[in-house]
CSV table of C-alpha atoms in Angstrom, one decimal:
chain,number,residue,atom,x,y,z
G,1176,MET,CA,-89.0,-127.7,311.4
G,1177,ALA,CA,-84.9,-129.1,312.2
G,1178,GLU,CA,-82.7,-127.2,314.0
G,1179,LYS,CA,-79.3,-128.0,313.7
G,1180,LEU,CA,-75.8,-126.2,315.2
G,1181,VAL,CA,-73.4,-125.7,312.0
G,1182,ALA,CA,-70.4,-123.0,312.0
G,1183,VAL,CA,-71.9,-119.9,310.2
G,1184,TRP,CA,-69.0,-117.1,308.3
G,1185,ASP,CA,-68.2,-113.6,309.0
G,1186,SER,CA,-67.2,-112.4,305.6
G,1187,THR,CA,-65.8,-108.9,307.2
G,1188,LYS,CA,-63.4,-110.5,309.5
G,1189,CYS,CA,-62.1,-113.7,307.3
G,1190,LEU,CA,-58.6,-113.1,305.5
G,1191,GLN,CA,-59.7,-116.0,303.3
G,1192,CYS,CA,-56.8,-118.2,304.6
G,1193,GLY,CA,-58.3,-121.3,304.4
G,1194,LEU,CA,-57.6,-122.8,307.2
G,1195,CYS,CA,-61.3,-124.2,308.1
G,1196,VAL,CA,-61.2,-125.7,305.1
G,1197,GLY,CA,-58.1,-128.0,305.7
G,1198,VAL,CA,-58.9,-128.7,309.2
G,1199,CYS,CA,-63.0,-129.3,308.3
G,1200,PRO,CA,-63.0,-133.1,309.2
G,1201,VAL,CA,-66.3,-133.7,307.0
G,1202,ASN,CA,-65.0,-131.6,303.8
G,1203,ALA,CA,-68.1,-129.0,304.5
G,1204,ILE,CA,-66.1,-125.9,303.4
G,1205,ARG,CA,-65.1,-124.7,300.4
G,1206,LEU,CA,-62.5,-121.4,299.4
G,1207,THR,CA,-64.5,-119.8,296.4
G,1208,GLU,CA,-64.4,-116.5,294.1
G,1209,ARG,CA,-67.1,-115.6,296.6
G,1210,GLY,CA,-65.7,-116.6,299.8
G,1211,ILE,CA,-65.8,-119.4,302.2
G,1212,GLU,CA,-69.1,-121.6,301.5
G,1213,ILE,CA,-70.3,-124.0,304.4
G,1214,ASP,CA,-72.2,-126.7,303.0
G,1215,VAL,CA,-74.9,-126.6,306.2
G,1216,GLU,CA,-75.8,-130.1,305.4
G,1217,LYS,CA,-72.9,-131.6,305.8
G,1218,CYS,CA,-71.6,-129.7,308.8
G,1219,THR,CA,-71.7,-131.3,311.9
G,1220,GLY,CA,-71.4,-128.3,314.0
G,1221,CYS,CA,-67.9,-129.9,315.9
G,1222,GLY,CA,-66.5,-126.6,316.0
G,1223,ILE,CA,-62.7,-127.4,314.6
G,1224,CYS,CA,-63.0,-124.7,312.1
G,1225,VAL,CA,-64.0,-122.2,314.9
G,1226,LYS,CA,-61.3,-122.7,316.9
G,1227,GLY,CA,-58.7,-122.5,314.4
G,1228,CYS,CA,-60.1,-119.6,312.4
G,1229,PRO,CA,-56.9,-117.0,313.1
G,1230,VAL,CA,-59.3,-114.1,313.6
G,1231,ALA,CA,-62.6,-115.7,315.2
G,1232,ALA,CA,-64.6,-115.0,311.7
G,1233,LEU,CA,-66.4,-118.1,312.3
G,1234,GLU,CA,-68.9,-119.2,315.1
G,1235,LEU,CA,-71.6,-121.7,315.9
G,1236,LYS,CA,-74.7,-121.0,315.4
G,1237,LYS,CA,-78.2,-123.0,315.0
G,1238,ILE,CA,-80.0,-122.6,312.2
G,1239,VAL,CA,-83.3,-123.9,311.5
G,1240,LEU,CA,-83.1,-126.2,308.3
G,1241,ASP,CA,-86.5,-126.0,306.0
G,1242,GLY,CA,-84.9,-126.4,302.6
G,1243,GLY,CA,-83.4,-123.1,303.1
G,1244,SER,CA,-81.1,-121.9,306.4
G,1245,HIS,CA,-82.1,-119.2,308.2
G,1246,GLU,CA,-80.0,-118.2,311.4
G,1247,LYS,CA,-82.1,-118.4,314.8
O,420,MET,CA,-58.2,-142.0,276.6
O,421,ARG,CA,-58.3,-138.2,275.9
O,422,SER,CA,-55.1,-136.2,277.2
O,423,ASP,CA,-54.4,-132.3,276.5
O,424,TRP,CA,-51.3,-132.6,279.0
O,425,ASP,CA,-48.6,-134.8,280.3
O,426,VAL,CA,-49.0,-133.1,283.7
O,427,VAL,CA,-51.7,-131.0,285.3
O,428,VAL,CA,-50.4,-129.3,288.5
O,429,VAL,CA,-53.4,-128.0,290.6
O,430,GLY,CA,-52.2,-125.0,293.0
O,431,GLY,CA,-49.0,-122.6,291.7
O,432,GLY,CA,-47.4,-122.0,295.0
O,433,PRO,CA,-44.2,-123.0,295.4
O,434,GLY,CA,-44.7,-126.5,295.4
O,435,GLY,CA,-46.4,-126.5,292.4
O,436,LEU,CA,-44.1,-124.4,290.4
O,437,PHE,CA,-41.1,-125.8,290.8
O,438,PHE,CA,-42.7,-128.9,290.2
O,439,ALA,CA,-43.4,-127.1,287.0
O,440,ILE,CA,-40.2,-126.0,286.1
O,441,LYS,CA,-38.7,-129.2,287.0
O,442,ALA,CA,-41.0,-131.3,285.0
O,443,ALA,CA,-40.8,-129.3,282.0
O,444,GLU,CA,-37.1,-129.2,281.9
O,445,LYS,CA,-37.3,-132.9,281.6
O,446,GLY,CA,-39.7,-132.2,278.5
O,447,LEU,CA,-42.7,-132.9,280.2
O,448,LYS,CA,-46.2,-131.2,278.8
O,449,VAL,CA,-47.0,-129.3,282.2
O,450,LEU,CA,-50.7,-127.0,282.9
O,451,VAL,CA,-50.7,-125.3,286.4
O,452,LEU,CA,-53.8,-124.3,287.3
O,453,ASP,CA,-54.1,-121.4,290.2
O,454,LYS,CA,-57.6,-120.3,291.4
O,455,LYS,CA,-56.0,-117.5,292.6
O,456,GLN,CA,-56.3,-114.1,290.7
O,457,GLU,CA,-53.0,-113.6,291.0
O,458,ILE,CA,-50.2,-115.9,291.1
O,459,GLY,CA,-48.6,-115.5,294.6
O,460,SER,CA,-51.3,-113.6,296.0
O,461,PRO,CA,-52.9,-113.3,298.9
O,462,VAL,CA,-49.4,-114.6,300.9
O,463,ARG,CA,-50.5,-117.0,303.6
O,464,CYS,CA,-46.5,-117.0,305.0
O,465,ALA,CA,-43.7,-115.7,306.8
O,466,GLU,CA,-41.6,-115.3,303.5
O,467,GLY,CA,-38.3,-116.9,305.6
O,468,LEU,CA,-36.1,-119.1,302.5
O,469,GLY,CA,-33.0,-120.5,303.7
O,470,ILE,CA,-30.1,-119.6,301.3
O,471,ASP,CA,-29.5,-122.9,299.7
O,472,ALA,CA,-33.5,-122.9,298.3
O,473,VAL,CA,-32.8,-119.3,297.4
O,474,ARG,CA,-29.8,-120.5,295.2
O,475,MET,CA,-31.5,-123.2,294.1
O,476,LEU,CA,-34.3,-120.9,292.4
O,477,VAL,CA,-31.5,-118.8,290.8
O,478,ASP,CA,-30.3,-122.1,289.4
O,479,HIS,CA,-33.7,-122.6,287.9
O,480,GLY,CA,-34.1,-119.6,285.8
O,481,LEU,CA,-35.1,-117.0,288.4
O,482,PRO,CA,-33.3,-113.4,288.1
O,483,ASP,CA,-30.9,-112.9,291.0
O,484,THR,CA,-32.0,-110.1,292.2
O,485,GLU,CA,-33.4,-108.6,295.3
O,486,LYS,CA,-36.8,-107.9,293.9
O,487,TRP,CA,-38.1,-111.7,294.7
O,488,LYS,CA,-35.2,-112.6,297.1
O,489,GLY,CA,-36.2,-109.6,299.1
O,490,HIS,CA,-33.8,-108.9,302.6
O,491,LEU,CA,-30.9,-110.8,302.9
O,492,VAL,CA,-30.5,-112.0,307.2
O,493,HIS,CA,-27.5,-113.5,308.8
O,494,GLY,CA,-29.2,-115.4,311.4
O,495,ALA,CA,-31.8,-116.1,314.0
O,496,TYR,CA,-32.2,-114.9,317.8
O,497,LEU,CA,-34.4,-117.3,319.8
O,498,TYR,CA,-36.1,-115.2,322.9
O,499,ALA,CA,-37.2,-117.6,325.8
O,500,PRO,CA,-39.7,-115.8,328.2
O,501,ASN,CA,-37.6,-113.7,330.5
O,502,GLY,CA,-36.0,-112.5,327.6
O,503,LYS,CA,-32.8,-114.2,327.1
O,504,SER,CA,-32.0,-114.9,324.1
O,505,VAL,CA,-29.9,-117.2,322.0
O,506,TYR,CA,-28.0,-116.4,318.9
O,507,VAL,CA,-28.1,-119.0,315.8
O,508,PRO,CA,-26.5,-117.8,312.8
O,509,GLY,CA,-27.0,-118.6,309.3
O,510,GLU,CA,-28.0,-117.2,306.1
O,511,GLY,CA,-31.3,-116.9,304.9
O,512,TYR,CA,-33.7,-114.2,302.9
O,513,VAL,CA,-37.2,-112.7,304.0
O,514,VAL,CA,-38.4,-113.2,300.4
O,515,GLU,CA,-40.9,-111.2,298.6
O,516,ARG,CA,-43.2,-114.1,297.5
O,517,THR,CA,-45.8,-112.6,295.7
O,518,MET,CA,-42.8,-111.4,293.0
O,519,MET,CA,-41.1,-114.8,293.8
O,520,GLU,CA,-44.2,-116.9,292.3
O,521,LYS,CA,-44.4,-114.2,289.9
O,522,GLU,CA,-40.8,-115.0,288.8
O,523,MET,CA,-41.2,-118.8,289.4
O,524,ALA,CA,-44.1,-118.7,287.0
O,525,LYS,CA,-42.3,-116.6,284.5
O,526,ALA,CA,-39.1,-119.5,284.6
O,527,ALA,CA,-41.7,-122.4,284.1
O,528,THR,CA,-43.2,-120.7,281.3
O,529,ARG,CA,-40.2,-119.9,279.2
O,530,ARG,CA,-39.3,-124.0,279.7
O,531,GLY,CA,-42.4,-124.7,277.9
O,532,ALA,CA,-44.7,-124.8,280.7
O,533,LYS,CA,-48.3,-123.3,281.1
O,534,VAL,CA,-49.6,-121.4,283.9
O,535,LEU,CA,-53.6,-120.3,283.8
O,536,ALA,CA,-54.7,-118.2,286.7
O,537,ARG,CA,-58.3,-118.0,288.1
O,538,HIS,CA,-58.5,-121.4,287.3
O,539,ASP,CA,-60.8,-122.8,290.7
O,540,VAL,CA,-60.7,-126.7,290.2
O,541,PHE,CA,-63.5,-128.2,291.7
O,542,ASP,CA,-63.6,-131.8,290.9
O,543,VAL,CA,-61.4,-134.6,289.8
O,544,ILE,CA,-61.9,-136.5,286.8
O,545,LYS,CA,-61.3,-140.4,287.3
O,546,GLU,CA,-61.7,-142.8,284.5
O,547,ASP,CA,-61.6,-146.5,286.0
O,548,GLY,CA,-60.9,-145.8,288.9
O,549,LYS,CA,-57.6,-143.8,287.9
O,550,VAL,CA,-57.0,-139.7,287.9
O,551,ALA,CA,-57.5,-138.8,284.4
O,552,GLY,CA,-58.0,-134.6,284.5
O,553,VAL,CA,-59.7,-132.3,286.4
O,554,ARG,CA,-62.6,-129.9,285.7
O,555,ALA,CA,-62.3,-126.0,286.3
O,556,ARG,CA,-64.1,-122.9,286.2
O,557,PHE,CA,-62.5,-120.0,284.9
O,558,LEU,CA,-64.9,-116.1,285.0
O,559,GLY,CA,-68.2,-118.6,285.0
O,560,GLU,CA,-66.9,-121.2,281.9
O,561,GLU,CA,-66.5,-124.5,282.8
O,562,ARG,CA,-63.2,-126.5,281.6
O,563,GLU,CA,-62.0,-129.7,281.5
O,564,PHE,CA,-58.3,-130.8,281.6
O,565,TYR,CA,-57.3,-134.0,280.8
O,566,ALA,CA,-53.7,-135.8,281.6
O,567,PRO,CA,-52.4,-138.9,282.8
O,568,LEU,CA,-51.3,-137.4,285.8
O,569,VAL,CA,-52.3,-135.0,288.4
O,570,VAL,CA,-50.2,-133.2,291.0
O,571,ALA,CA,-52.1,-131.9,293.8
O,572,ALA,CA,-50.1,-129.1,295.1
O,573,ASP,CA,-53.3,-127.2,296.4
O,574,GLY,CA,-51.8,-126.2,299.8
O,575,PHE,CA,-53.0,-126.0,303.2
O,576,GLU,CA,-57.0,-126.7,302.2
O,577,SER,CA,-55.7,-130.0,300.0
O,578,THR,CA,-59.0,-130.4,298.7
O,579,ILE,CA,-58.0,-132.0,295.2
O,580,ALA,CA,-56.0,-135.2,297.0
O,581,ARG,CA,-59.6,-135.1,299.3
O,582,LEU,CA,-61.7,-135.2,295.9
O,583,ALA,CA,-59.5,-137.6,294.3
O,584,GLY,CA,-60.9,-140.3,296.9
O,585,LEU,CA,-57.3,-139.8,299.2
O,586,ASN,CA,-57.4,-138.9,302.7
O,587,THR,CA,-55.1,-135.7,303.4
O,588,PHE,CA,-57.2,-134.9,306.7
O,589,GLN,CA,-55.4,-133.7,309.4
O,590,PRO,CA,-56.4,-133.8,313.0
O,591,ALA,CA,-56.2,-130.2,314.3
O,592,TYR,CA,-53.5,-131.1,316.8
O,593,HIS,CA,-51.3,-131.3,314.0
O,594,VAL,CA,-52.4,-127.9,312.7
O,595,ASP,CA,-50.9,-124.3,313.7
O,596,SER,CA,-52.7,-121.3,313.5
O,597,GLY,CA,-51.3,-118.6,311.9
O,598,PHE,CA,-52.0,-114.4,311.4
O,599,GLU,CA,-49.6,-111.9,310.9
O,600,TYR,CA,-49.4,-107.9,310.0
O,601,VAL,CA,-46.7,-106.7,307.7
O,602,MET,CA,-45.7,-103.5,309.4
O,603,SER,CA,-43.9,-100.7,308.0
O,604,GLY,CA,-42.1,-98.1,310.4
O,605,ILE,CA,-41.1,-100.5,313.1
O,606,GLU,CA,-37.9,-100.0,315.3
O,607,GLN,CA,-35.9,-103.8,314.9
O,608,ASP,CA,-32.5,-105.7,314.3
O,609,ASP,CA,-32.8,-106.0,310.1
O,610,ASP,CA,-29.8,-108.5,310.3
O,611,ALA,CA,-31.5,-111.6,312.0
O,612,ILE,CA,-35.2,-113.2,312.3
O,613,HIS,CA,-36.5,-112.6,315.8
O,614,LEU,CA,-38.6,-115.7,317.0
O,615,PHE,CA,-40.2,-115.2,321.0
O,616,PHE,CA,-41.2,-118.1,322.4
O,617,GLY,CA,-43.4,-118.8,325.8
O,618,THR,CA,-46.7,-120.4,326.9
O,619,GLU,CA,-48.3,-117.3,327.2
O,620,VAL,CA,-46.5,-115.3,324.1
O,621,ALA,CA,-47.7,-118.3,321.7
O,622,PRO,CA,-48.9,-121.7,322.8
O,623,ARG,CA,-46.8,-124.4,321.4
O,624,GLY,CA,-45.6,-122.0,318.7
O,625,TYR,CA,-43.5,-118.9,318.3
O,626,ILE,CA,-44.1,-115.0,317.6
O,627,TRP,CA,-41.5,-113.9,314.6
O,628,ILE,CA,-40.4,-110.6,313.6
O,629,PHE,CA,-39.0,-111.2,310.0
O,630,PRO,CA,-37.4,-107.7,308.5
O,631,LYS,CA,-38.0,-107.0,305.1
O,632,ASP,CA,-36.7,-104.1,305.1
O,633,LYS,CA,-34.7,-101.6,307.4
O,634,ASP,CA,-38.3,-100.7,309.3
O,635,THR,CA,-40.5,-102.9,307.7
O,636,ALA,CA,-41.3,-106.3,308.8
O,637,ASN,CA,-43.4,-109.6,309.2
O,638,VAL,CA,-44.9,-109.7,312.3
O,639,GLY,CA,-46.6,-112.8,312.7
O,640,ILE,CA,-47.6,-115.5,315.1
O,641,GLY,CA,-48.5,-119.4,315.1
O,642,ILE,CA,-50.2,-121.3,318.0
O,643,ASP,CA,-52.0,-124.6,318.4
O,644,ALA,CA,-55.3,-124.4,316.3
O,645,ARG,CA,-57.2,-125.9,319.5
O,646,ASP,CA,-56.5,-122.9,321.5
O,647,GLU,CA,-59.9,-121.3,322.9
O,648,LYS,CA,-58.4,-118.0,321.9
O,649,THR,CA,-57.3,-116.7,318.4
O,650,ALA,CA,-53.8,-116.3,317.4
O,651,LYS,CA,-54.8,-112.4,316.8
O,652,PHE,CA,-55.1,-112.4,320.2
O,653,TYR,CA,-52.3,-113.6,321.3
O,654,LEU,CA,-50.2,-111.1,319.1
O,655,ASP,CA,-52.0,-108.4,319.7
O,656,ARG,CA,-51.1,-108.9,323.4
O,657,TRP,CA,-47.6,-109.6,323.1
O,658,MET,CA,-47.2,-106.4,320.5
O,659,LYS,CA,-48.8,-103.8,323.3
O,660,GLU,CA,-46.7,-105.7,325.9
O,661,HIS,CA,-43.4,-104.8,323.7
O,662,ASP,CA,-44.5,-101.7,321.9
O,663,ASP,CA,-41.7,-99.3,323.7
O,664,GLU,CA,-38.9,-102.0,321.7
O,665,TYR,CA,-40.3,-101.6,318.6
O,666,GLY,CA,-42.9,-98.9,318.1
O,667,PHE,CA,-45.4,-101.3,316.8
O,668,SER,CA,-48.5,-98.7,318.2
O,669,LYS,CA,-46.9,-96.1,315.7
O,670,ALA,CA,-46.1,-98.5,312.9
O,671,SER,CA,-48.4,-99.1,309.6
O,672,ILE,CA,-50.0,-102.2,309.2
O,673,ILE,CA,-49.6,-102.4,305.3
O,674,GLU,CA,-50.7,-106.6,304.6
O,675,VAL,CA,-52.3,-108.6,307.0
O,676,ARG,CA,-52.3,-112.2,306.6
O,677,GLY,CA,-53.2,-115.8,308.0
O,678,GLY,CA,-53.1,-119.2,307.6
O,679,GLY,CA,-53.2,-122.8,308.4
O,680,ILE,CA,-49.7,-125.1,308.8
O,681,PRO,CA,-49.1,-128.4,309.0
O,682,VAL,CA,-47.1,-129.2,311.4
O,683,GLY,CA,-47.4,-133.1,311.8
O,684,GLY,CA,-49.8,-136.1,310.7
O,685,PHE,CA,-47.1,-136.8,308.0
O,686,LEU,CA,-49.0,-138.8,305.1
O,687,LYS,CA,-47.3,-142.2,304.5
O,688,LYS,CA,-48.8,-142.2,301.0
O,689,MET,CA,-48.8,-139.2,298.9
O,690,THR,CA,-49.9,-141.4,295.7
O,691,MET,CA,-52.9,-143.0,294.0
O,692,ASP,CA,-53.2,-144.1,290.3
O,693,GLY,CA,-52.4,-141.0,288.2
O,694,LEU,CA,-51.9,-138.8,291.4
O,695,ILE,CA,-48.8,-137.3,293.1
O,696,VAL,CA,-49.4,-135.0,296.1
O,697,ILE,CA,-46.7,-132.3,297.0
O,698,GLY,CA,-45.4,-129.2,300.1
O,699,ASP,CA,-48.6,-128.4,302.0
O,700,ALA,CA,-51.3,-130.5,300.7
O,701,ALA,CA,-49.2,-133.8,301.7
O,702,HIS,CA,-48.4,-132.4,304.9
O,703,GLN,CA,-44.5,-131.6,304.1
O,704,VAL,CA,-43.7,-128.9,306.6
O,705,HIS,CA,-41.3,-128.5,309.3
O,706,PRO,CA,-43.2,-129.2,312.8
O,707,LEU,CA,-40.7,-127.3,314.8
O,708,HIS,CA,-40.4,-124.0,312.8
O,709,GLY,CA,-43.9,-124.3,310.5
O,710,GLY,CA,-41.6,-123.9,307.4
O,711,GLY,CA,-42.7,-125.3,304.4
O,712,MET,CA,-41.1,-123.8,301.4
O,713,ALA,CA,-38.5,-125.3,300.6
O,714,LEU,CA,-39.5,-128.9,301.9
O,715,ALA,CA,-42.2,-128.5,299.0
O,716,MET,CA,-39.5,-127.5,296.5
O,717,GLU,CA,-37.8,-130.7,297.8
O,718,ALA,CA,-40.9,-132.7,297.2
O,719,ALA,CA,-41.1,-131.2,293.6
O,720,SER,CA,-38.3,-132.0,292.7
O,721,ILE,CA,-38.0,-135.9,293.8
O,722,ALA,CA,-42.0,-135.8,291.3
O,723,ALA,CA,-40.7,-134.5,288.9
O,724,GLU,CA,-38.1,-137.0,288.6
O,725,VAL,CA,-40.7,-139.8,288.9
O,726,ALA,CA,-43.3,-138.4,286.8
O,727,ALA,CA,-40.8,-138.1,284.1
O,728,LYS,CA,-40.2,-142.0,284.8
O,729,ALA,CA,-43.7,-142.5,284.6
O,730,PHE,CA,-43.8,-141.2,281.3
O,731,GLU,CA,-40.7,-143.2,280.0
O,732,GLN,CA,-42.8,-146.4,281.1
O,733,ASN,CA,-46.2,-145.3,280.2
O,734,ASP,CA,-47.4,-146.5,283.3
O,735,PHE,CA,-48.9,-144.1,285.8
O,736,SER,CA,-49.7,-146.8,288.5
O,737,ASP,CA,-49.9,-145.7,292.1
O,738,ALA,CA,-47.1,-149.1,292.4
O,739,THR,CA,-44.9,-146.8,289.8
O,740,LEU,CA,-45.4,-143.6,291.4
O,741,ASP,CA,-44.9,-145.2,294.6
O,742,GLU,CA,-40.9,-144.3,294.3
O,743,TYR,CA,-41.7,-140.5,295.2
O,744,ASN,CA,-43.2,-141.9,298.3
O,745,ARG,CA,-40.1,-144.3,299.1
O,746,ARG,CA,-37.9,-141.5,298.2
O,747,TRP,CA,-39.4,-138.8,300.1
O,748,TRP,CA,-39.4,-141.0,303.5
O,749,GLU,CA,-35.6,-141.7,303.0
O,750,VAL,CA,-35.0,-138.2,302.4
O,751,ARG,CA,-36.6,-136.2,304.7
O,752,GLY,CA,-39.2,-138.2,306.1
O,753,ARG,CA,-37.4,-139.6,308.9
O,754,GLU,CA,-36.2,-136.6,310.0
O,755,LEU,CA,-39.1,-135.2,310.2
O,756,GLU,CA,-40.6,-138.0,312.0
O,757,ASN,CA,-38.0,-136.8,314.7
O,758,THR,CA,-38.8,-133.0,314.7
O,759,LEU,CA,-42.1,-134.3,315.2
O,760,LYS,CA,-41.4,-136.1,318.1
O,761,MET,CA,-39.1,-133.0,319.2
O,762,ARG,CA,-42.4,-131.2,318.9
O,763,TYR,CA,-44.1,-132.9,321.5
O,764,ALA,CA,-41.8,-132.5,323.7
O,765,PHE,CA,-41.4,-128.3,323.5
O,766,GLU,CA,-45.1,-128.5,323.6
O,767,ARG,CA,-44.7,-129.8,327.0
O,768,LEU,CA,-42.1,-127.0,328.2
O,769,SER,CA,-42.8,-124.4,330.4
O,770,ASP,CA,-41.5,-121.0,330.8
O,771,ASP,CA,-39.5,-122.2,333.3
O,772,ASP,CA,-38.0,-124.7,331.1
O,773,PHE,CA,-37.6,-122.1,328.4
O,774,ASN,CA,-35.7,-120.2,330.7
O,775,TYR,CA,-33.4,-123.2,331.7
O,776,PHE,CA,-32.8,-124.1,327.8
O,777,ALA,CA,-32.0,-120.6,326.6
O,778,GLU,CA,-29.0,-120.7,329.3
O,779,LEU,CA,-28.0,-124.1,328.5
O,780,LEU,CA,-28.3,-124.4,324.7
O,781,THR,CA,-25.9,-123.4,321.8
O,782,ASP,CA,-26.5,-121.9,318.7
O,783,GLU,CA,-25.0,-125.8,317.3
O,784,ASP,CA,-27.7,-127.4,319.9
O,785,ILE,CA,-30.4,-125.8,318.4
O,786,LEU,CA,-29.5,-126.4,314.7
O,787,ALA,CA,-28.9,-130.3,315.6
O,788,ILE,CA,-32.8,-129.8,317.6
O,789,SER,CA,-33.8,-128.5,314.0
O,790,ARG,CA,-32.5,-131.1,311.8
O,791,GLY,CA,-34.2,-133.9,314.1
O,792,ASP,CA,-30.8,-135.2,315.0
O,793,VAL,CA,-32.0,-138.0,317.7
O,794,ASP,CA,-28.7,-138.6,319.4
O,795,ARG,CA,-27.8,-134.4,320.0
O,796,ILE,CA,-31.6,-134.0,321.3
O,797,LYS,CA,-30.9,-137.4,323.7
O,798,ALA,CA,-27.4,-135.9,325.1
O,799,ILE,CA,-29.3,-132.5,325.3
O,800,ALA,CA,-32.2,-134.2,327.5
O,801,LEU,CA,-30.0,-136.2,329.8
O,802,ARG,CA,-27.5,-133.2,330.4
O,803,ALA,CA,-30.7,-131.3,331.5
O,804,LEU,CA,-32.3,-134.2,333.5
O,805,LYS,CA,-29.4,-133.6,336.1
O,806,GLU,CA,-30.9,-130.2,337.1
O,807,ARG,CA,-34.1,-130.6,336.1
O,808,PRO,CA,-35.4,-134.4,336.8
O,809,GLN,CA,-39.1,-133.2,335.3
O,810,LEU,CA,-37.5,-133.0,332.0
O,811,ALA,CA,-37.9,-136.8,331.5
O,812,LEU,CA,-41.3,-137.4,331.1
O,813,LYS,CA,-41.8,-133.9,328.7
O,814,PHE,CA,-38.7,-135.7,326.4
O,815,ARG,CA,-40.0,-139.3,327.1
O,816,GLU,CA,-39.9,-139.8,323.3
O,817,PHE,CA,-36.0,-139.6,323.2
O,818,ILE,CA,-35.0,-141.1,326.5
O,819,GLY,CA,-37.6,-143.6,327.4
O,820,ASP,CA,-35.3,-146.1,328.2
O,821,ALA,CA,-34.1,-143.9,331.1
O,822,VAL,CA,-37.8,-142.3,332.4
O,823,LYS,CA,-38.5,-146.1,332.1
O,824,GLY,CA,-35.9,-146.9,334.9
O,825,LEU,CA,-36.9,-143.8,336.6
O,826,LEU,CA,-40.4,-145.0,336.9
O,827,GLY,CA,-38.9,-148.5,338.3
């Protein structure tokens, strides 16, 4: 199974400010009624959103791609 | 071609709503869609607005009341790392932005526009390669809105322009990470805003205290988004160090805010067939102080005039809408490019430089810097150079010729 480094979102820290959406170079992040949604297919794990987040609500984690996505 | 509205505006912030007010005044049928549950909330802003922009809103139908105008201040103190400050007089308000945007929505509605909250636009409809409308979700229901012109005023995220195919991506280098507490019960001078500079205080940015009343203030920070530490880290540390003066630890936190601030990377092209981008979505923000509300309103005014002309000619092509690009660059673009150069110089300053400039600069110098007055900045840099030659490289965008001379 393929492993991939992607940004993972912590809803308990997030202010839903949308900074990560604007800085994502591949348009992988959306701010919706449910909070931040990260498209793990698009995410390249570049970490720009992680650095930019004012409250460290994002971090890079390895996930296993097998149709669904699971943190490792 | 189907057309439900003359213009659909995505985003009901100061830019989108001011566009709605101006365009409705010109007789256009305008719809504003905003994904937020409540117009004006959550706030992602320090809420400072100059007196001219406040007056302009009153002139456009907002009630002349403190309910949204908020708290009047008469100047700004800028503090160097050693505590030395420069006072710059100037009237402005720390507005109640949630109320302000609600009043703007009401003023737009009274002029014939319509505003719909909780309408999350997730797709742009294109016909023959031209933007023709948008698709939105409203409480589980998908709705389509067709219009020959779409205005993307969706803020920092700038999703709509990107969906339409316009590249509004901004490198992290041109983004500041913002964080703010609204605090009550602090000790402060509520007649001015207070800005604190320093490489340790706020890398590339500053910490601010914007009073909202006698003992309530927006206490916030903006820093280079690429910094390894968070904006919250720097603000919390500074507040701990200055607790004796302001009493932060005893105060209440009545709101927590965050946000991205596009402090550069201006778009030369903010239009395409059937689309105009305004405000934060187009990175129309002052690169030095990070303020964007007044600029968004200015862009909205120009965009509304160009939109009205497009309707007269029944032509929404990029070529027609290009007048907006041209006029923006004439009115503000060059000035912002100059302040962006000043931001580059600012980023290179050491704490020692900041302390030095706090002694050297007058309030008029600071206003000139903020206006992007190149001649004045050059004169300041050359004056400083005599005592601090190392500043030559830091101000190289302004005194390139002199620097070349120094480097032989």
